[in-house]
Structures are given as C-alpha cells and as structure tokens.
Amino acid sequence: MTTTPIRPQLTQTQLLLELEQVVEGELDRHIAVAKEWFPHEYIPYSDGRTFDGLLGGEAWSPEDSKISDVGKSALVINLLTEDNLPSYHHEIAVLFGRDAAWGDWVHRWTAEEGRHGIALRDYLTVTRAVDPVELERLRMMHISAGYISAHSQDLLRSLAYVSFQELATRVSHRNTGKFVNEPIADQLLTRISADENLHMIFYRNLLGAALQIAPDQTMRAITEVVKGFEMPGAGIPGFQRKAVEMAIAGIYDLRLHLSDVVWPVLRFWKVFELEGLSAEGEIARRELADFLTELEQSAARFDQRREALRARLLARG
Ligand SMILES: [Fe+2]
Ligand SMILES: [Fe+2]
C-alpha cells in the first residue's frame, strides 16, 4: 500500500493547459498516420435505382436486400450513431474549446466523423439495404432529441469515455461488416473502423498522459466511466431491442465489451501496475477491480444464456 499523500484536484482549466502540448504532439502524429479516403469509391452507384415519390421510381421493399434483419438493425444503429455528430461536436467543442491544438483536433475529428455518416448513408441508400423512409424518420427523431454526454463538465471523464467509446464503435463497425456478409459493406466498415481506431489511440494517449499529471483524479475518472459506460447511440428509438439482437448475433456483446474494448485500453494505461497513487486513487482502483469482476460474471452468464438459446434454435432446425 502506497503512502503517497492526497493531492489537490486540478481544475478543468489547469488540465486543459497541462495537456495542450500532448494534444499538439498527438494531433501531428494522427495527421501523419491517418489515410485520406473517399466515400464515393465505396458506393456501387450502378446498382442503384430511383425511388418512388417525386421521381416516380420503385418503392423500397424488404426483398431489395439480402441482408438479414439483424444485419439491417446493426447498420441502422451504426449510421444513426454517426449521424448525431452535431451534438458530439457541440459537446467536445464546449469542453475542449476551439482554440489552438485542442480546437484543431475538434475540427479535424469532426471532419473525419462526418465522412463516416456520408459514406454509410450513401451505401445503404444506393444498395437499398434498409428502408430509406424509416431511416430518415429515425434520424429525425434521434438528432432532434440531441445527445448530452454524461460527462459534459469533466475533461478527464470525457477523455476516458471517448477512449472506450471510439474503440467500442470500431468493434461495432468491424463486426457489423463481417456479419452482413456483403463484400463492399465489409470493406467500407473496415475502412471506417480503422479511423475509429486512430481516434481511440489519440484519446487513449491523452488520458495516458493525464494519468501521469493527475493520477488519482484520472483513476477516479476511469473507474466512473467504466462503471457507467453506455454506447453513444443508446438514445436511438428501439435501441435496447436492437442492442440485444446485436449481442445475440455476437456483433457487440458484454464479452466483446470486456475483452476487446475495456481491457485493451486499461492494459495500455497499466492501471493495475501504476505506482504512486494516494489513498483516494487506490480506492478508485479497487472499485474498478471489483466492478470488472462483476462484469466478467455477467459476461459469463450472458455467454451461457446465448449458448442455450442457440442450442434451442438449432434443435428446432
Ligand atoms: Fe465514426
Ligand atoms: Fe471516431
């Protein structure tokens, strides 16, 4: 047990200033490794047909697409999550500010995320993968509701949240691509998930630096975020039902959340090896360890229930 005394909390402004140099370095690194790509190259335009309505084409019908209902649900969730960019932009622009390196990151990130929604919508519309009327109505409802982060006022919690969230989004896109079994969709979602991975790395490195600057405060932030984690699309109408379908399909479930999202980031930060925490930091770390044990048990229970469900479905043929 460490004897490090309890440290005074850094204010939001102090944290922003302390991390400014790191943001600058990470932004340069990000721009050097990010690959330029073009949405239009991923869209099979010659497969498209005019829709009904103004231009008198053919209405959408479920038979237009070979993608399964679960695959359609996953694509819609992934796109609507990207669509809520105006709210996400607002959240980080207010918190990080729009000046200097922080502002450059806010704008660059927003531009990259905008590409994801454009590419996915074009793909889904041209290939008639999902009902365009339902999609637009869902988009209106979802974006009209707005998104307010649970960590709006707190830089460290926001950085911890986006570290996990970008990786969660990567896993969701990647596994949706594999699940829908359409080569172009898979390529597009692989391309998008590569961007999400770079976003994760940016935030993860930033929070790694924060762990050095304010270890106890950052440890508390990590614990709170892991304990309360919710996907950014949780407010989409019908999200819970679609999320269950996606979990049963293995696109995004508790096991993947733990093994492919939470643990890789925690391991990178070396949260359980970190030395020099004060009593407060140690309490937060123990709370995190206890929570991870509970999460592991929940994941095991879910795995069992899903196995049983699959066995029943198989028996029914
Ligand atoms: Fe994205
Ligand atoms: Fe992202």
PDB file of N, CA, C and O and ligand atoms in Angstrom, residues 78 81-83 85 88 109 112-117 120 165-166 169-170 173 192-193 195-196 199, ligand 1:
ATOM      1  N   ASN A  78     -25.464   1.779 -36.356  1.00  0.00           N
ATOM      2  CA  ASN A  78     -24.133   2.346 -36.610  1.00  0.00           C
ATOM      3  C   ASN A  78     -24.228   3.687 -37.345  1.00  0.00           C
ATOM      4  O   ASN A  78     -23.503   4.631 -37.029  1.00  0.00           O
ATOM      5  N   THR A  81     -25.754   6.434 -35.059  1.00  0.00           N
ATOM      6  CA  THR A  81     -24.743   6.840 -34.083  1.00  0.00           C
ATOM      7  C   THR A  81     -23.800   7.872 -34.718  1.00  0.00           C
ATOM      8  O   THR A  81     -23.481   8.895 -34.110  1.00  0.00           O
ATOM      9  N   GLU A  82     -23.393   7.613 -35.947  1.00  0.00           N
ATOM     10  CA  GLU A  82     -22.546   8.577 -36.664  1.00  0.00           C
ATOM     11  C   GLU A  82     -23.313   9.879 -36.930  1.00  0.00           C
ATOM     12  O   GLU A  82     -22.751  10.975 -36.855  1.00  0.00           O
ATOM     13  N   ASP A  83     -24.607   9.743 -37.245  1.00  0.00           N
ATOM     14  CA  ASP A  83     -25.418  10.904 -37.614  1.00  0.00           C
ATOM     15  C   ASP A  83     -25.518  11.964 -36.521  1.00  0.00           C
ATOM     16  O   ASP A  83     -25.756  13.132 -36.805  1.00  0.00           O
ATOM     17  N   LEU A  85     -23.512  13.508 -35.000  1.00  0.00           N
ATOM     18  CA  LEU A  85     -22.283  14.303 -34.944  1.00  0.00           C
ATOM     19  C   LEU A  85     -22.469  15.750 -34.483  1.00  0.00           C
ATOM     20  O   LEU A  85     -21.630  16.262 -33.737  1.00  0.00           O
ATOM     21  N   TYR A  88     -22.316  15.643 -30.823  1.00  0.00           N
ATOM     22  CA  TYR A  88     -20.976  15.266 -30.316  1.00  0.00           C
ATOM     23  C   TYR A  88     -20.019  16.445 -30.491  1.00  0.00           C
ATOM     24  O   TYR A  88     -19.206  16.739 -29.621  1.00  0.00           O
ATOM     25  N   TRP A 109     -11.324  16.087 -36.133  1.00  0.00           N
ATOM     26  CA  TRP A 109     -12.098  14.895 -35.746  1.00  0.00           C
ATOM     27  C   TRP A 109     -13.508  14.968 -36.331  1.00  0.00           C
ATOM     28  O   TRP A 109     -14.030  13.982 -36.865  1.00  0.00           O
ATOM     29  N   GLU A 112     -13.539  14.135 -39.979  1.00  0.00           N
ATOM     30  CA  GLU A 112     -13.376  12.693 -40.221  1.00  0.00           C
ATOM     31  C   GLU A 112     -14.664  11.933 -39.909  1.00  0.00           C
ATOM     32  O   GLU A 112     -15.069  11.036 -40.645  1.00  0.00           O
ATOM     33  N   GLU A 113     -15.298  12.284 -38.797  1.00  0.00           N
ATOM     34  CA  GLU A 113     -16.533  11.590 -38.423  1.00  0.00           C
ATOM     35  C   GLU A 113     -17.644  11.867 -39.437  1.00  0.00           C
ATOM     36  O   GLU A 113     -18.458  10.996 -39.732  1.00  0.00           O
ATOM     37  N   GLY A 114     -17.662  13.073 -39.981  1.00  0.00           N
ATOM     38  CA  GLY A 114     -18.669  13.412 -40.982  1.00  0.00           C
ATOM     39  C   GLY A 114     -18.604  12.476 -42.183  1.00  0.00           C
ATOM     40  O   GLY A 114     -19.624  12.095 -42.762  1.00  0.00           O
ATOM     41  N   ARG A 115     -17.398  12.085 -42.531  1.00  0.00           N
ATOM     42  CA  ARG A 115     -17.198  11.179 -43.661  1.00  0.00           C
ATOM     43  C   ARG A 115     -17.892   9.822 -43.415  1.00  0.00           C
ATOM     44  O   ARG A 115     -18.398   9.198 -44.343  1.00  0.00           O
ATOM     45  N   HIS A 116     -17.903   9.393 -42.160  1.00  0.00           N
ATOM     46  CA  HIS A 116     -18.489   8.078 -41.855  1.00  0.00           C
ATOM     47  C   HIS A 116     -19.989   8.046 -42.143  1.00  0.00           C
ATOM     48  O   HIS A 116     -20.490   7.107 -42.751  1.00  0.00           O
ATOM     49  N   GLY A 117     -20.676   9.103 -41.690  1.00  0.00           N
ATOM     50  CA  GLY A 117     -22.117   9.153 -41.922  1.00  0.00           C
ATOM     51  C   GLY A 117     -22.444   9.270 -43.406  1.00  0.00           C
ATOM     52  O   GLY A 117     -23.367   8.619 -43.909  1.00  0.00           O
ATOM     53  N   LEU A 120     -21.727   5.806 -45.146  1.00  0.00           N
ATOM     54  CA  LEU A 120     -22.687   4.764 -44.775  1.00  0.00           C
ATOM     55  C   LEU A 120     -24.068   5.028 -45.361  1.00  0.00           C
ATOM     56  O   LEU A 120     -24.724   4.120 -45.875  1.00  0.00           O
ATOM     57  N   GLN A 165     -15.225   4.570 -25.977  1.00  0.00           N
ATOM     58  CA  GLN A 165     -16.311   4.690 -26.949  1.00  0.00           C
ATOM     59  C   GLN A 165     -15.799   4.566 -28.391  1.00  0.00           C
ATOM     60  O   GLN A 165     -16.426   3.913 -29.224  1.00  0.00           O
ATOM     61  N   GLU A 166     -14.662   5.178 -28.698  1.00  0.00           N
ATOM     62  CA  GLU A 166     -14.134   5.074 -30.065  1.00  0.00           C
ATOM     63  C   GLU A 166     -13.793   3.615 -30.381  1.00  0.00           C
ATOM     64  O   GLU A 166     -14.021   3.136 -31.493  1.00  0.00           O
ATOM     65  N   THR A 169     -17.000   1.681 -30.879  1.00  0.00           N
ATOM     66  CA  THR A 169     -17.546   1.978 -32.201  1.00  0.00           C
ATOM     67  C   THR A 169     -16.764   1.209 -33.269  1.00  0.00           C
ATOM     68  O   THR A 169     -17.340   0.666 -34.215  1.00  0.00           O
ATOM     69  N   ARG A 170     -15.460   1.135 -33.073  1.00  0.00           N
ATOM     70  CA  ARG A 170     -14.642   0.373 -34.018  1.00  0.00           C
ATOM     71  C   ARG A 170     -15.097  -1.087 -34.062  1.00  0.00           C
ATOM     72  O   ARG A 170     -15.298  -1.663 -35.131  1.00  0.00           O
ATOM     73  N   HIS A 173     -18.568  -1.444 -35.771  1.00  0.00           N
ATOM     74  CA  HIS A 173     -18.487  -1.328 -37.238  1.00  0.00           C
ATOM     75  C   HIS A 173     -17.841  -2.586 -37.841  1.00  0.00           C
ATOM     76  O   HIS A 173     -18.330  -3.155 -38.811  1.00  0.00           O
ATOM     77  N   ILE A 192     -13.925   2.459 -42.097  1.00  0.00           N
ATOM     78  CA  ILE A 192     -14.398   3.359 -41.038  1.00  0.00           C
ATOM     79  C   ILE A 192     -13.803   2.942 -39.690  1.00  0.00           C
ATOM     80  O   ILE A 192     -13.364   3.786 -38.908  1.00  0.00           O
ATOM     81  N   SER A 193     -13.763   1.640 -39.447  1.00  0.00           N
ATOM     82  CA  SER A 193     -13.264   1.215 -38.136  1.00  0.00           C
ATOM     83  C   SER A 193     -11.772   1.515 -37.980  1.00  0.00           C
ATOM     84  O   SER A 193     -11.295   1.700 -36.853  1.00  0.00           O
ATOM     85  N   ASP A 195     -10.451   4.293 -38.949  1.00  0.00           N
ATOM     86  CA  ASP A 195     -10.492   5.687 -38.446  1.00  0.00           C
ATOM     87  C   ASP A 195     -10.814   5.699 -36.949  1.00  0.00           C
ATOM     88  O   ASP A 195     -10.194   6.427 -36.175  1.00  0.00           O
ATOM     89  N   GLU A 196     -11.816   4.899 -36.567  1.00  0.00           N
ATOM     90  CA  GLU A 196     -12.220   4.884 -35.149  1.00  0.00           C
ATOM     91  C   GLU A 196     -11.050   4.450 -34.278  1.00  0.00           C
ATOM     92  O   GLU A 196     -10.871   4.936 -33.161  1.00  0.00           O
ATOM     93  N   HIS A 199      -8.867   7.336 -33.683  1.00  0.00           N
ATOM     94  CA  HIS A 199      -9.476   8.244 -32.699  1.00  0.00           C
ATOM     95  C   HIS A 199      -9.246   7.716 -31.298  1.00  0.00           C
ATOM     96  O   HIS A 199      -8.912   8.456 -30.384  1.00  0.00           O
TER      97      HIS A 199
HETATM   98 FE    FE B   1     -17.290   7.463 -36.762  1.00  0.00          FE
END
